[in-house]
């Protein structure tokens, strides 16, 4: 849980510190890459680490990931420019790719199928807790001792987590000589890096309809096609496609892809709606997000109990219903409804995430043997991370295009940067009333489109859940 916490909190704790970091280091144009670098590398490497943990055992791969993560954390605090910070965040992300899936896999190894539901519920709740505490811890550290400590606070916690696993974890001895699929690992990394870079930079660093865009997207598809061919012939493939033939894994991973999109939609755009359209302060906007972070750990805890009583299909179905309810509430949201409506919608999404994420991990781990558990667990986390990355690109593009069309249709010479003027109380007071109302109406329409697409993701998730096996009991293959 401690290892999961430092990996999860790093995604949220930096957001509070970024204004200070940007003011100190400069390079505001590269602001988003501080987040994207970490997300990119942790997504790309998660599958590789899952497979390596199946080959070499959990301990050495977990230790490697934690150490690399801590080195990256130390270097981030020492960064002298935005470019250096982004490079060090890459290192941090490469380490984080090992920490979270292997921590979850270790729980699958040391607990029985009946116990895993409760314990995986504890681990799932770490995500919610980190989302609540991360920005608060970051704000206190920045205000008191400096932004560097946002990264350095991980070091003692990481050392403690590493020591605990090295001392207390006992693993079965490996009998077979490992066969490492180097070519598969290389091709997968190249394909995913190209694809995720295209998603993150498309429409920002280069136009979607441009030579770099076509080169990256088509290149990623071509390399992935070669990867599939190589994997089918490999003696011990990096991604054994046979595990995807298992319905528990296939449908849990497909649902996780779309829940990743839902998660990034709420966490990225809800504060913008509450501050810009509802004219609420940042603290209230934070409260509406915290509601999701409260619903998640509560539901994750009860998900562990429900799995043993009603099975993972019904538990997942309950989670899917809450995701649909939450997303529909967002679609119906209007500025006059106030922040409590936003918080209630956010809470429902959190409950849905808590129920489904725990049920999926437990069902996947029960469906495979010990030798495949690391790969199977990592595949689920990879799909959720990939969903979040795709969601950022799709929803961001929809938001920007809706706003630009709104300005064009009303024959007004505004840009996307004009929206910045309505995100704080002081900047709103500086705008003429008619300009403020015009911009708020445009932002409200754009975010309604975002929430409409989010509701579509929720409905797809709900339908896909019906593909899960309907067994009530939890079996265990290893």
Short mmCIF file of N, CA and C in Angstrom, two decimals, residues 2-3 6 59-68 70 155-169:
data_model
loop_
_atom_site.label_atom_id
_atom_site.label_comp_id
_atom_site.label_asym_id
_atom_site.label_seq_id
_atom_site.Cartn_x
_atom_site.Cartn_y
_atom_site.Cartn_z
N UNK A 2 1.98 1.21 0.73
CA UNK A 2 2.88 2.36 0.79
C UNK A 2 3.51 2.61 -0.59
N UNK A 3 3.92 1.54 -1.25
CA UNK A 3 4.50 1.67 -2.58
C UNK A 3 3.45 2.19 -3.57
N UNK A 6 2.97 6.08 -3.05
CA UNK A 6 3.95 7.03 -3.60
C UNK A 6 3.84 7.11 -5.12
N UNK A 59 10.26 -9.66 -6.46
CA UNK A 59 11.22 -8.88 -5.67
C UNK A 59 12.20 -8.07 -6.51
N UNK A 60 12.98 -8.71 -7.41
CA UNK A 60 14.00 -7.93 -8.13
C UNK A 60 13.41 -6.85 -9.02
N UNK A 61 12.28 -7.12 -9.67
CA UNK A 61 11.69 -6.12 -10.57
C UNK A 61 11.07 -4.98 -9.75
N UNK A 62 10.42 -5.32 -8.65
CA UNK A 62 9.86 -4.30 -7.76
C UNK A 62 10.97 -3.40 -7.21
N UNK A 63 12.07 -4.04 -6.78
CA UNK A 63 13.21 -3.28 -6.22
C UNK A 63 13.80 -2.36 -7.28
N UNK A 64 13.96 -2.86 -8.51
CA UNK A 64 14.49 -2.03 -9.60
C UNK A 64 13.59 -0.82 -9.85
N UNK A 65 12.26 -1.06 -9.90
CA UNK A 65 11.32 0.03 -10.15
C UNK A 65 11.35 1.09 -9.06
N UNK A 66 11.32 0.64 -7.81
CA UNK A 66 11.34 1.59 -6.68
C UNK A 66 12.62 2.42 -6.69
N UNK A 67 13.76 1.77 -6.90
CA UNK A 67 15.05 2.48 -6.88
C UNK A 67 15.10 3.51 -8.00
N UNK A 68 14.65 3.12 -9.21
CA UNK A 68 14.64 4.05 -10.33
C UNK A 68 13.69 5.22 -10.06
N UNK A 70 12.88 6.43 -7.13
CA UNK A 70 13.48 7.30 -6.11
C UNK A 70 14.62 8.14 -6.68
N UNK A 155 11.02 9.95 -1.02
CA UNK A 155 12.24 9.16 -0.81
C UNK A 155 12.19 8.32 0.46
N UNK A 156 11.91 8.90 1.65
CA UNK A 156 11.86 8.05 2.84
C UNK A 156 10.74 7.01 2.79
N UNK A 157 9.59 7.38 2.20
CA UNK A 157 8.48 6.42 2.08
C UNK A 157 8.85 5.27 1.15
N UNK A 158 9.52 5.60 0.05
CA UNK A 158 9.93 4.58 -0.91
C UNK A 158 10.95 3.62 -0.33
N UNK A 159 11.90 4.15 0.44
CA UNK A 159 12.92 3.31 1.08
C UNK A 159 12.26 2.35 2.07
N UNK A 160 11.28 2.85 2.82
CA UNK A 160 10.57 2.01 3.78
C UNK A 160 9.79 0.89 3.07
N UNK A 161 9.10 1.23 1.97
CA UNK A 161 8.35 0.23 1.20
C UNK A 161 9.29 -0.82 0.61
N UNK A 162 10.42 -0.37 0.09
CA UNK A 162 11.41 -1.29 -0.50
C UNK A 162 11.95 -2.25 0.54
N UNK A 163 12.31 -1.71 1.71
CA UNK A 163 12.86 -2.55 2.79
C UNK A 163 11.84 -3.59 3.23
N UNK A 164 10.57 -3.19 3.36
CA UNK A 164 9.53 -4.11 3.80
C UNK A 164 9.36 -5.29 2.85
N UNK A 165 9.35 -5.01 1.54
CA UNK A 165 9.18 -6.08 0.56
C UNK A 165 10.41 -6.99 0.51
N UNK A 166 11.60 -6.41 0.53
CA UNK A 166 12.83 -7.21 0.46
C UNK A 166 12.98 -8.12 1.68
N UNK A 167 12.59 -7.63 2.84
CA UNK A 167 12.78 -8.40 4.08
C UNK A 167 11.70 -9.47 4.25
N UNK A 168 10.44 -9.12 3.96
CA UNK A 168 9.33 -9.99 4.36
C UNK A 168 8.73 -10.84 3.25
N UNK A 169 8.92 -10.46 1.97
CA UNK A 169 8.29 -11.22 0.89
C UNK A 169 9.08 -12.50 0.61
#
